[in-house]
């Protein structure tokens, strides 16, 4: 009668929940996207330094399980690292543990952020900002030495 | 509460089906009840007593309509929220005082739940239930004599014949660990019976065997803290408690505030409880060794307490490290503890970091006797922790390790930590963060070593072929083109040039693997692409067992400065079946790797290899079970269809599949057993060699290398104990026989004792 039951407060697993972000370029319905996100083994990792290597990412994310593949995010024009990547695990449970225990900790002295990804497709390894990097690096006002210095629009002001 | 109208569904622009939402009042009330019950005892503006009283009133009113729901919720919190045990026993006490029948039904439900837990091997939860029941005595729900009777049945398990010791252990543990809650009350009512129980317990504890203890201890020395076996430790604590006349001041007892109400209540007798019998499927908890780090009272040179409330911080850290170092495995994934400690440092930045630094220092000082597996965890934790704090550490405090032999635990630890720190950053960073004197312990620059790289090496056999290959690969050559280039490589093993079948040719392997890995050295992804592109060449060259071993050797030669790269390449090669697990095991024990044998990365590779093997077996097994289930469903459908047209022919494909999968499972299990055989055999050879050499030379067996090696053998047993159990008979008959040196046999016997 009772052995199988659990409590909803114990079922809450907020670190594993979907965030508000939905990829606008996703081909399919919202419903499809969320279904894929809920069973995905792939994580998007953001706020990396441009200098963070695949090796470092492998070492850190390997702590929650065996990694199937890492795909570095690239500047669309320069084809160099632009501060994000995808980490795909063999098992969903390992990806969940990364969301619980690695998200929000530091890599290369930077707090990194992980989020569910619906799955890598060719083309998604490129930044979507106008200058080729990530959108967030187009408009930001601050100086970030690990991400090319000032944001692109700010940089433009220095180069007439 | 709104009700969505049926037509609302068609408004959905996504075109996706939504479940029509039935807002039924009962399910909302059930959710509310669960929420109310779960939240009592949490932070609140009202006192706990008034919250309990209020909740008891609400539940009493809901009993007519929601009794079974309330019973289920209360049983579940008893099982799953042990930290609030006395809050809920008090609640049940109040309910029982208001409604005697409900109290009786609850007790019956709890007993049913307890029996179920025991039947399905949920022993931790069963302990929570036993404690709950015993605290219900304090709440006047259960009559003390009937609780004593239950404990009498528990203790009499120790009289059962032909049962594993771990079974008796659990029943004694459940009894003893309830006494802090209810010892006082039970002694007041039934002191003679309790004395008898304690004396029976004592004689059991004296006669039970403790061969398993050394295998589970974090440190091999008894100073400064003895690491007691968990039942011995608990027994001492209970004896002390008894001497203190069961006065206990740490447990929160809300029911004391309700004494006047509760003592008016009628009590229930527990039904006679017979422990479920031992079966083949019973799996009891493993024994434990109690971990102690700090002494709060004695040593004046001990840790300086930063403040009057600091004991809690030491306790918190001791508990966290106890779990992290628990053998065989921590209760949670290792990385969780790192993140937990980081969060705690953030929450208490003025005090916790200092205590953590003290703990680290303490652990460092005791490295000489620390179990190798625990040192691994310490290395992983410390390096990951440092990477979150800019690698700031007072390395000079550890300069003592620089004067020691590099194989000793302390310098070894620092070396491994620095290597792990480098993996999380980069080589120059590590050079920068340590004092110059530590350069001897700094990791090598992880660069590739290409033997055909320099013009000065042009006299090496295969040099010209290597150049050819380099050009070909850069020009996107196909596998066939590579084969034809390699045809020109002579085989140093053969007198005649018999290249018809690609028999084992170490030079071919060397030239190809060296060149390819060198060209792909830029990153992991480059190397993986290379392995994938030239998979055919690899498979052919590594077809034989010697071929596989040689591939691994060359990988090592090229990447010996970059252990992380070796590990990921070995992983990929196993997954793409270029090498098999047994080849990796043989390679690890080969003489070429003897120099690196005690390095951490070697064991990471071996355990990762074993895990892949285990997962593979499980996967095929699951496929087999799934297919069997499909066949069963097909039969069921046919039976219920009652269709004359369907025939057994439909079963054909599935039955064939099942037969094939059955063969696959057997073959995989055979490979798995063989892997462990290889590993154990090699260990035995290596250790025996050392033991014989020491004996004939008259030197002490217990060198740092020996300690490391014997503990690595223990680690294999502990980390993969469930699998190893399956093949015990084979291992016992083939390898761990009585002729074996007693040092080695002891490890096996300790392992057997764990579940005996």
mmCIF file of N, CA, C and O in Angstrom, chain A residues 1-11 15 29-32 53-60 63-70 90 94 97 100-109 111, chain B residues 14 16 34 38 72-73 75-77 79-81 109 112-113 116-117 122 333 335-336 339 346 380 384 387-388 390 420 423-426 429 522-525 528 562 564 568 572 575 611 615:
data_model
loop_
_atom_site.group_PDB
_atom_site.id
_atom_site.type_symbol
_atom_site.label_atom_id
_atom_site.label_comp_id
_atom_site.label_asym_id
_atom_site.label_seq_id
_atom_site.Cartn_x
_atom_site.Cartn_y
_atom_site.Cartn_z
ATOM 1 N N UNK A 1 0.830 -1.214 0.000
ATOM 2 C CA UNK A 1 0.000 0.000 0.000
ATOM 3 C C UNK A 1 0.855 1.251 0.000
ATOM 4 O O UNK A 1 0.608 2.188 -0.741
ATOM 5 N N UNK A 2 1.860 1.310 0.801
ATOM 6 C CA UNK A 2 2.522 2.602 1.009
ATOM 7 C C UNK A 2 3.938 2.707 0.449
ATOM 8 O O UNK A 2 4.435 3.791 0.285
ATOM 9 N N UNK A 3 4.581 1.568 0.188
ATOM 10 C CA UNK A 3 6.015 1.646 -0.137
ATOM 11 C C UNK A 3 6.310 2.469 -1.373
ATOM 12 O O UNK A 3 7.353 3.066 -1.479
ATOM 13 N N UNK A 4 5.390 2.475 -2.340
ATOM 14 C CA UNK A 4 5.733 3.142 -3.591
ATOM 15 C C UNK A 4 5.541 4.643 -3.554
ATOM 16 O O UNK A 4 6.064 5.363 -4.376
ATOM 17 N N UNK A 5 4.765 5.147 -2.577
ATOM 18 C CA UNK A 5 4.361 6.543 -2.620
ATOM 19 C C UNK A 5 5.503 7.502 -2.343
ATOM 20 O O UNK A 5 6.505 7.151 -1.748
ATOM 21 N N UNK A 6 5.318 8.719 -2.834
ATOM 22 C CA UNK A 6 6.311 9.740 -2.513
ATOM 23 C C UNK A 6 5.578 11.045 -2.241
ATOM 24 O O UNK A 6 4.364 11.093 -2.242
ATOM 25 N N UNK A 7 6.318 12.122 -1.987
ATOM 26 C CA UNK A 7 5.717 13.398 -1.664
ATOM 27 C C UNK A 7 6.096 14.401 -2.743
ATOM 28 O O UNK A 7 7.240 14.411 -3.202
ATOM 29 N N UNK A 8 5.141 15.272 -3.073
ATOM 30 C CA UNK A 8 5.440 16.198 -4.166
ATOM 31 C C UNK A 8 6.570 17.157 -3.804
ATOM 32 O O UNK A 8 7.313 17.600 -4.663
ATOM 33 N N UNK A 9 6.719 17.467 -2.500
ATOM 34 C CA UNK A 9 7.821 18.369 -2.144
ATOM 35 C C UNK A 9 9.168 17.711 -2.414
ATOM 36 O O UNK A 9 10.154 18.386 -2.676
ATOM 37 N N UNK A 10 9.206 16.380 -2.340
ATOM 38 C CA UNK A 10 10.461 15.688 -2.602
ATOM 39 C C UNK A 10 10.679 15.495 -4.096
ATOM 40 O O UNK A 10 11.786 15.226 -4.529
ATOM 41 N N UNK A 11 9.578 15.643 -4.878
ATOM 42 C CA UNK A 11 9.734 15.452 -6.321
ATOM 43 C C UNK A 11 10.261 16.705 -6.995
ATOM 44 O O UNK A 11 10.729 16.643 -8.110
ATOM 45 N N UNK A 15 16.396 22.588 -10.278
ATOM 46 C CA UNK A 15 17.586 22.830 -11.089
ATOM 47 C C UNK A 15 17.497 22.156 -12.453
ATOM 48 O O UNK A 15 18.225 22.495 -13.367
ATOM 49 N N UNK A 29 6.971 22.967 -33.460
ATOM 50 C CA UNK A 29 6.107 23.709 -32.542
ATOM 51 C C UNK A 29 6.780 23.853 -31.187
ATOM 52 O O UNK A 29 7.769 23.181 -30.871
ATOM 53 N N UNK A 30 6.205 24.743 -30.397
ATOM 54 C CA UNK A 30 6.632 24.916 -29.018
ATOM 55 C C UNK A 30 6.581 23.580 -28.284
ATOM 56 O O UNK A 30 7.472 23.203 -27.530
ATOM 57 N N UNK A 31 5.482 22.898 -28.543
ATOM 58 C CA UNK A 31 5.244 21.618 -27.887
ATOM 59 C C UNK A 31 6.360 20.625 -28.222
ATOM 60 O O UNK A 31 6.881 19.935 -27.356
ATOM 61 N N UNK A 32 6.707 20.559 -29.530
ATOM 62 C CA UNK A 32 7.788 19.671 -29.956
ATOM 63 C C UNK A 32 9.079 20.031 -29.242
ATOM 64 O O UNK A 32 9.812 19.167 -28.765
ATOM 65 N N UNK A 53 39.019 25.894 -23.361
ATOM 66 C CA UNK A 53 39.219 24.836 -24.345
ATOM 67 C C UNK A 53 38.252 23.675 -24.153
ATOM 68 O O UNK A 53 37.641 23.517 -23.096
ATOM 69 N N UNK A 54 38.167 22.879 -25.182
ATOM 70 C CA UNK A 54 37.351 21.664 -25.133
ATOM 71 C C UNK A 54 37.831 20.771 -23.985
ATOM 72 O O UNK A 54 37.029 20.137 -23.302
ATOM 73 N N UNK A 55 39.145 20.732 -23.773
ATOM 74 C CA UNK A 55 39.718 19.898 -22.714
ATOM 75 C C UNK A 55 39.220 20.314 -21.336
ATOM 76 O O UNK A 55 38.877 19.469 -20.504
ATOM 77 N N UNK A 56 39.183 21.617 -21.100
ATOM 78 C CA UNK A 56 38.706 22.096 -19.805
ATOM 79 C C UNK A 56 37.240 21.743 -19.609
ATOM 80 O O UNK A 56 36.824 21.320 -18.535
ATOM 81 N N UNK A 57 36.463 21.946 -20.664
ATOM 82 C CA UNK A 57 35.034 21.638 -20.594
ATOM 83 C C UNK A 57 34.838 20.154 -20.325
ATOM 84 O O UNK A 57 34.008 19.758 -19.501
ATOM 85 N N UNK A 58 35.623 19.333 -20.992
ATOM 86 C CA UNK A 58 35.519 17.880 -20.817
ATOM 87 C C UNK A 58 35.824 17.485 -19.379
ATOM 88 O O UNK A 58 35.138 16.653 -18.781
ATOM 89 N N UNK A 59 36.854 18.095 -18.809
ATOM 90 C CA UNK A 59 37.247 17.764 -17.435
ATOM 91 C C UNK A 59 36.135 18.127 -16.454
ATOM 92 O O UNK A 59 35.795 17.348 -15.573
ATOM 93 N N UNK A 60 35.567 19.301 -16.620
ATOM 94 C CA UNK A 60 34.541 19.750 -15.682
ATOM 95 C C UNK A 60 33.248 18.962 -15.849
ATOM 96 O O UNK A 60 32.706 18.422 -14.886
ATOM 97 N N UNK A 63 32.586 15.323 -14.761
ATOM 98 C CA UNK A 63 32.340 14.984 -13.354
ATOM 99 C C UNK A 63 30.913 14.520 -13.104
ATOM 100 O O UNK A 63 30.624 13.955 -12.042
ATOM 101 N N UNK A 64 30.011 14.758 -14.053
ATOM 102 C CA UNK A 64 28.652 14.270 -13.816
ATOM 103 C C UNK A 64 28.338 13.051 -14.666
ATOM 104 O O UNK A 64 27.237 12.517 -14.570
ATOM 105 N N UNK A 65 29.291 12.594 -15.487
ATOM 106 C CA UNK A 65 29.049 11.387 -16.266
ATOM 107 C C UNK A 65 29.845 11.375 -17.553
ATOM 108 O O UNK A 65 30.538 12.336 -17.881
ATOM 109 N N UNK A 66 29.709 10.274 -18.317
ATOM 110 C CA UNK A 66 30.477 10.130 -19.562
ATOM 111 C C UNK A 66 29.919 11.048 -20.646
ATOM 112 O O UNK A 66 28.714 11.058 -20.908
ATOM 113 N N UNK A 67 30.817 11.793 -21.265
ATOM 114 C CA UNK A 67 30.420 12.736 -22.296
ATOM 115 C C UNK A 67 30.479 12.085 -23.664
ATOM 116 O O UNK A 67 31.461 11.423 -23.999
ATOM 117 N N UNK A 68 29.430 12.277 -24.435
ATOM 118 C CA UNK A 68 29.409 11.730 -25.782
ATOM 119 C C UNK A 68 30.110 12.679 -26.741
ATOM 120 O O UNK A 68 30.921 12.243 -27.557
ATOM 121 N N UNK A 69 29.790 13.945 -26.647
ATOM 122 C CA UNK A 69 30.364 14.884 -27.608
ATOM 123 C C UNK A 69 30.333 16.296 -27.055
ATOM 124 O O UNK A 69 29.402 16.676 -26.359
ATOM 125 N N UNK A 70 31.370 17.064 -27.425
ATOM 126 C CA UNK A 70 31.384 18.488 -27.113
ATOM 127 C C UNK A 70 31.488 19.243 -28.428
ATOM 128 O O UNK A 70 32.320 18.902 -29.279
ATOM 129 N N UNK A 90 25.726 10.646 -22.822
ATOM 130 C CA UNK A 90 25.065 9.421 -23.253
ATOM 131 C C UNK A 90 23.754 9.230 -22.503
ATOM 132 O O UNK A 90 22.798 8.697 -23.046
ATOM 133 N N UNK A 94 22.920 11.866 -16.370
ATOM 134 C CA UNK A 94 24.198 12.555 -16.218
ATOM 135 C C UNK A 94 24.058 14.036 -16.572
ATOM 136 O O UNK A 94 24.671 14.901 -15.940
ATOM 137 N N UNK A 97 22.458 15.771 -13.666
ATOM 138 C CA UNK A 97 23.404 16.055 -12.585
ATOM 139 C C UNK A 97 24.266 17.260 -12.917
ATOM 140 O O UNK A 97 24.633 18.036 -12.033
ATOM 141 N N UNK A 100 22.271 20.177 -12.056
ATOM 142 C CA UNK A 100 22.155 20.380 -10.609
ATOM 143 C C UNK A 100 23.443 20.889 -9.995
ATOM 144 O O UNK A 100 23.425 21.748 -9.116
ATOM 145 N N UNK A 101 24.574 20.322 -10.406
ATOM 146 C CA UNK A 101 25.799 20.541 -9.635
ATOM 147 C C UNK A 101 26.899 21.316 -10.360
ATOM 148 O O UNK A 101 27.864 21.730 -9.738
ATOM 149 N N UNK A 102 26.801 21.475 -11.670
ATOM 150 C CA UNK A 102 27.869 22.182 -12.376
ATOM 151 C C UNK A 102 27.392 23.551 -12.834
ATOM 152 O O UNK A 102 28.174 24.521 -12.841
ATOM 153 N N UNK A 103 26.114 23.664 -13.196
ATOM 154 C CA UNK A 103 25.519 24.940 -13.534
ATOM 155 C C UNK A 103 25.737 25.924 -12.392
ATOM 156 O O UNK A 103 25.541 25.587 -11.232
ATOM 157 N N UNK A 104 26.184 27.138 -12.732
ATOM 158 C CA UNK A 104 26.360 28.140 -11.688
ATOM 159 C C UNK A 104 27.679 28.066 -10.944
ATOM 160 O O UNK A 104 27.933 28.868 -10.053
ATOM 161 N N UNK A 105 28.534 27.118 -11.285
ATOM 162 C CA UNK A 105 29.880 27.090 -10.687
ATOM 163 C C UNK A 105 30.863 27.627 -11.716
ATOM 164 O O UNK A 105 30.478 28.013 -12.811
ATOM 165 N N UNK A 106 32.146 27.646 -11.348
ATOM 166 C CA UNK A 106 33.110 28.338 -12.198
ATOM 167 C C UNK A 106 33.893 27.424 -13.122
ATOM 168 O O UNK A 106 34.263 26.308 -12.758
ATOM 169 N N UNK A 107 34.146 27.939 -14.317
ATOM 170 C CA UNK A 107 35.097 27.311 -15.228
ATOM 171 C C UNK A 107 35.953 28.436 -15.769
ATOM 172 O O UNK A 107 35.420 29.435 -16.273
ATOM 173 N N UNK A 108 37.296 28.286 -15.637
ATOM 174 C CA UNK A 108 38.178 29.376 -16.072
ATOM 175 C C UNK A 108 37.825 30.668 -15.345
ATOM 176 O O UNK A 108 37.807 31.754 -15.941
ATOM 177 N N UNK A 109 37.542 30.544 -14.059
ATOM 178 C CA UNK A 109 37.219 31.675 -13.189
ATOM 179 C C UNK A 109 35.920 32.376 -13.523
ATOM 180 O O UNK A 109 35.639 33.444 -12.964
ATOM 181 N N UNK A 111 31.630 32.229 -13.818
ATOM 182 C CA UNK A 111 30.428 31.468 -13.503
ATOM 183 C C UNK A 111 29.773 31.090 -14.825
ATOM 184 O O UNK A 111 29.404 31.966 -15.626
ATOM 185 N N UNK B 14 -1.292 26.224 -31.269
ATOM 186 C CA UNK B 14 -0.189 25.296 -31.543
ATOM 187 C C UNK B 14 -0.677 24.045 -32.250
ATOM 188 O O UNK B 14 0.092 23.304 -32.810
ATOM 189 N N UNK B 16 -1.715 21.587 -30.734
ATOM 190 C CA UNK B 16 -1.295 20.423 -29.949
ATOM 191 C C UNK B 16 -2.386 20.033 -28.980
ATOM 192 O O UNK B 16 -3.099 20.879 -28.467
ATOM 193 N N UNK B 34 -1.621 17.262 1.691
ATOM 194 C CA UNK B 34 -0.218 16.852 1.632
ATOM 195 C C UNK B 34 0.675 18.046 1.915
ATOM 196 O O UNK B 34 1.647 17.947 2.667
ATOM 197 N N UNK B 38 3.207 18.329 5.024
ATOM 198 C CA UNK B 38 4.648 18.405 4.753
ATOM 199 C C UNK B 38 5.263 19.675 5.319
ATOM 200 O O UNK B 38 6.431 19.687 5.696
ATOM 201 N N UNK B 72 -2.190 7.607 4.189
ATOM 202 C CA UNK B 72 -1.097 7.410 3.230
ATOM 203 C C UNK B 72 -0.037 8.494 3.385
ATOM 204 O O UNK B 72 1.159 8.214 3.411
ATOM 205 N N UNK B 73 -0.502 9.756 3.503
ATOM 206 C CA UNK B 73 0.454 10.858 3.618
ATOM 207 C C UNK B 73 1.285 10.717 4.889
ATOM 208 O O UNK B 73 2.508 10.870 4.873
ATOM 209 N N UNK B 75 1.951 8.029 6.610
ATOM 210 C CA UNK B 75 2.898 6.906 6.478
ATOM 211 C C UNK B 75 4.086 7.316 5.629
ATOM 212 O O UNK B 75 5.236 6.952 5.906
ATOM 213 N N UNK B 76 3.825 8.086 4.575
ATOM 214 C CA UNK B 76 4.904 8.486 3.677
ATOM 215 C C UNK B 76 5.867 9.454 4.362
ATOM 216 O O UNK B 76 7.085 9.328 4.212
ATOM 217 N N UNK B 77 5.331 10.418 5.129
ATOM 218 C CA UNK B 77 6.276 11.332 5.790
ATOM 219 C C UNK B 77 7.074 10.602 6.864
ATOM 220 O O UNK B 77 8.237 10.931 7.119
ATOM 221 N N UNK B 79 8.176 7.723 6.553
ATOM 222 C CA UNK B 79 9.219 6.974 5.848
ATOM 223 C C UNK B 79 10.257 7.884 5.218
ATOM 224 O O UNK B 79 11.441 7.567 5.182
ATOM 225 N N UNK B 80 9.810 9.052 4.704
ATOM 226 C CA UNK B 80 10.691 9.877 3.877
ATOM 227 C C UNK B 80 11.190 11.162 4.526
ATOM 228 O O UNK B 80 12.064 11.820 3.972
ATOM 229 N N UNK B 81 10.639 11.559 5.656
ATOM 230 C CA UNK B 81 11.091 12.801 6.306
ATOM 231 C C UNK B 81 11.576 12.529 7.726
ATOM 232 O O UNK B 81 11.018 13.055 8.701
ATOM 233 N N UNK B 109 -1.344 0.407 9.478
ATOM 234 C CA UNK B 109 -0.796 0.800 8.177
ATOM 235 C C UNK B 109 0.725 0.864 8.235
ATOM 236 O O UNK B 109 1.421 0.456 7.298
ATOM 237 N N UNK B 112 2.169 -2.617 8.112
ATOM 238 C CA UNK B 112 2.112 -3.152 6.737
ATOM 239 C C UNK B 112 3.235 -2.550 5.908
ATOM 240 O O UNK B 112 3.916 -3.240 5.160
ATOM 241 N N UNK B 113 3.421 -1.236 6.083
ATOM 242 C CA UNK B 113 4.448 -0.544 5.306
ATOM 243 C C UNK B 113 5.842 -1.065 5.673
ATOM 244 O O UNK B 113 6.700 -1.252 4.813
ATOM 245 N N UNK B 116 6.440 -4.352 4.006
ATOM 246 C CA UNK B 116 6.691 -4.167 2.578
ATOM 247 C C UNK B 116 8.108 -3.687 2.327
ATOM 248 O O UNK B 116 8.786 -4.166 1.420
ATOM 249 N N UNK B 117 8.533 -2.695 3.113
ATOM 250 C CA UNK B 117 9.893 -2.169 2.940
ATOM 251 C C UNK B 117 10.920 -3.273 3.102
ATOM 252 O O UNK B 117 11.863 -3.380 2.319
ATOM 253 N N UNK B 122 14.238 -2.222 1.251
ATOM 254 C CA UNK B 122 14.386 -0.783 1.508
ATOM 255 C C UNK B 122 14.712 -0.587 2.987
ATOM 256 O O UNK B 122 13.860 -0.164 3.776
ATOM 257 N N UNK B 333 26.528 11.485 -5.792
ATOM 258 C CA UNK B 333 27.605 11.686 -6.768
ATOM 259 C C UNK B 333 28.620 12.677 -6.192
ATOM 260 O O UNK B 333 28.268 13.674 -5.562
ATOM 261 N N UNK B 335 30.553 15.052 -7.202
ATOM 262 C CA UNK B 335 30.555 16.478 -7.522
ATOM 263 C C UNK B 335 29.543 17.241 -6.665
ATOM 264 O O UNK B 335 29.702 18.447 -6.417
ATOM 265 N N UNK B 336 28.531 16.566 -6.172
ATOM 266 C CA UNK B 336 27.538 17.228 -5.335
ATOM 267 C C UNK B 336 28.193 17.815 -4.092
ATOM 268 O O UNK B 336 27.869 18.915 -3.667
ATOM 269 N N UNK B 339 30.057 21.088 -4.814
ATOM 270 C CA UNK B 339 29.146 22.209 -4.990
ATOM 271 C C UNK B 339 28.496 22.602 -3.660
ATOM 272 O O UNK B 339 28.328 23.793 -3.371
ATOM 273 N N UNK B 346 29.804 30.265 0.436
ATOM 274 C CA UNK B 346 29.161 31.511 0.031
ATOM 275 C C UNK B 346 28.220 32.006 1.123
ATOM 276 O O UNK B 346 28.086 33.199 1.362
ATOM 277 N N UNK B 380 40.234 14.882 -6.236
ATOM 278 C CA UNK B 380 39.182 15.423 -7.098
ATOM 279 C C UNK B 380 38.482 16.606 -6.428
ATOM 280 O O UNK B 380 38.246 17.640 -7.056
ATOM 281 N N UNK B 384 38.994 20.609 -7.730
ATOM 282 C CA UNK B 384 37.783 21.247 -8.249
ATOM 283 C C UNK B 384 37.416 22.449 -7.382
ATOM 284 O O UNK B 384 37.037 23.514 -7.883
ATOM 285 N N UNK B 387 39.603 25.395 -8.125
ATOM 286 C CA UNK B 387 39.318 26.021 -9.420
ATOM 287 C C UNK B 387 38.178 27.023 -9.311
ATOM 288 O O UNK B 387 37.988 27.851 -10.195
ATOM 289 N N UNK B 388 37.416 26.947 -8.229
ATOM 290 C CA UNK B 388 36.353 27.927 -8.023
ATOM 291 C C UNK B 388 36.825 29.119 -7.204
ATOM 292 O O UNK B 388 36.067 30.061 -6.998
ATOM 293 N N UNK B 390 40.094 30.678 -7.681
ATOM 294 C CA UNK B 390 41.316 31.141 -8.354
ATOM 295 C C UNK B 390 42.566 30.394 -7.908
ATOM 296 O O UNK B 390 43.651 30.951 -7.908
ATOM 297 N N UNK B 420 45.360 17.780 -11.850
ATOM 298 C CA UNK B 420 43.924 18.002 -12.011
ATOM 299 C C UNK B 420 43.610 19.493 -12.139
ATOM 300 O O UNK B 420 42.736 19.885 -12.905
ATOM 301 N N UNK B 423 44.174 20.476 -15.620
ATOM 302 C CA UNK B 423 43.117 20.070 -16.540
ATOM 303 C C UNK B 423 41.968 21.056 -16.532
ATOM 304 O O UNK B 423 41.258 21.204 -17.515
ATOM 305 N N UNK B 424 41.757 21.697 -15.381
ATOM 306 C CA UNK B 424 40.657 22.654 -15.290
ATOM 307 C C UNK B 424 41.097 24.046 -15.711
ATOM 308 O O UNK B 424 40.269 24.951 -15.785
ATOM 309 N N UNK B 425 42.409 24.225 -15.974
ATOM 310 C CA UNK B 425 42.873 25.529 -16.451
ATOM 311 C C UNK B 425 43.868 25.299 -17.584
ATOM 312 O O UNK B 425 43.479 24.816 -18.637
ATOM 313 N N UNK B 426 45.128 25.651 -17.365
ATOM 314 C CA UNK B 426 46.132 25.393 -18.400
ATOM 315 C C UNK B 426 47.506 25.386 -17.755
ATOM 316 O O UNK B 426 47.673 25.856 -16.627
ATOM 317 N N UNK B 429 49.253 28.466 -16.059
ATOM 318 C CA UNK B 429 48.543 28.915 -14.858
ATOM 319 C C UNK B 429 49.059 28.199 -13.618
ATOM 320 O O UNK B 429 49.252 28.787 -12.566
ATOM 321 N N UNK B 522 45.580 18.772 -32.278
ATOM 322 C CA UNK B 522 45.112 20.096 -31.871
ATOM 323 C C UNK B 522 44.071 20.063 -30.756
ATOM 324 O O UNK B 522 44.102 20.879 -29.842
ATOM 325 N N UNK B 523 43.107 19.137 -30.851
ATOM 326 C CA UNK B 523 42.079 19.088 -29.801
ATOM 327 C C UNK B 523 41.487 17.694 -29.731
ATOM 328 O O UNK B 523 41.751 16.857 -30.594
ATOM 329 N N UNK B 524 40.652 17.456 -28.770
ATOM 330 C CA UNK B 524 39.955 16.183 -28.663
ATOM 331 C C UNK B 524 39.132 15.947 -29.923
ATOM 332 O O UNK B 524 39.145 14.860 -30.506
ATOM 333 N N UNK B 525 38.398 16.966 -30.348
ATOM 334 C CA UNK B 525 37.534 16.806 -31.522
ATOM 335 C C UNK B 525 38.334 16.408 -32.748
ATOM 336 O O UNK B 525 37.906 15.555 -33.521
ATOM 337 N N UNK B 528 39.207 12.770 -32.368
ATOM 338 C CA UNK B 528 38.055 11.893 -32.555
ATOM 339 C C UNK B 528 37.701 11.781 -34.034
ATOM 340 O O UNK B 528 37.361 10.709 -34.522
ATOM 341 N N UNK B 562 50.118 13.911 -21.633
ATOM 342 C CA UNK B 562 48.750 14.430 -21.601
ATOM 343 C C UNK B 562 47.804 13.288 -21.235
ATOM 344 O O UNK B 562 47.055 12.803 -22.079
ATOM 345 N N UNK B 564 45.053 13.104 -19.846
ATOM 346 C CA UNK B 564 43.647 13.333 -20.151
ATOM 347 C C UNK B 564 43.345 12.910 -21.578
ATOM 348 O O UNK B 564 42.318 12.291 -21.849
ATOM 349 N N UNK B 568 40.666 9.938 -22.985
ATOM 350 C CA UNK B 568 39.553 10.109 -23.927
ATOM 351 C C UNK B 568 39.768 9.276 -25.183
ATOM 352 O O UNK B 568 38.809 8.775 -25.775
ATOM 353 N N UNK B 572 37.242 6.361 -26.549
ATOM 354 C CA UNK B 572 36.703 6.355 -27.911
ATOM 355 C C UNK B 572 37.028 5.044 -28.623
ATOM 356 O O UNK B 572 36.216 4.495 -29.352
ATOM 357 N N UNK B 575 34.721 2.373 -27.451
ATOM 358 C CA UNK B 575 33.355 2.570 -27.943
ATOM 359 C C UNK B 575 33.243 2.274 -29.433
ATOM 360 O O UNK B 575 32.185 1.857 -29.898
ATOM 361 N N UNK B 611 33.341 0.072 -16.161
ATOM 362 C CA UNK B 611 31.971 0.593 -16.176
ATOM 363 C C UNK B 611 31.359 0.476 -17.563
ATOM 364 O O UNK B 611 30.175 0.152 -17.693
ATOM 365 N N UNK B 615 27.948 -1.480 -18.356
ATOM 366 C CA UNK B 615 26.792 -0.829 -18.989
ATOM 367 C C UNK B 615 26.385 -1.588 -20.251
ATOM 368 O O UNK B 615 25.200 -1.705 -20.559
#
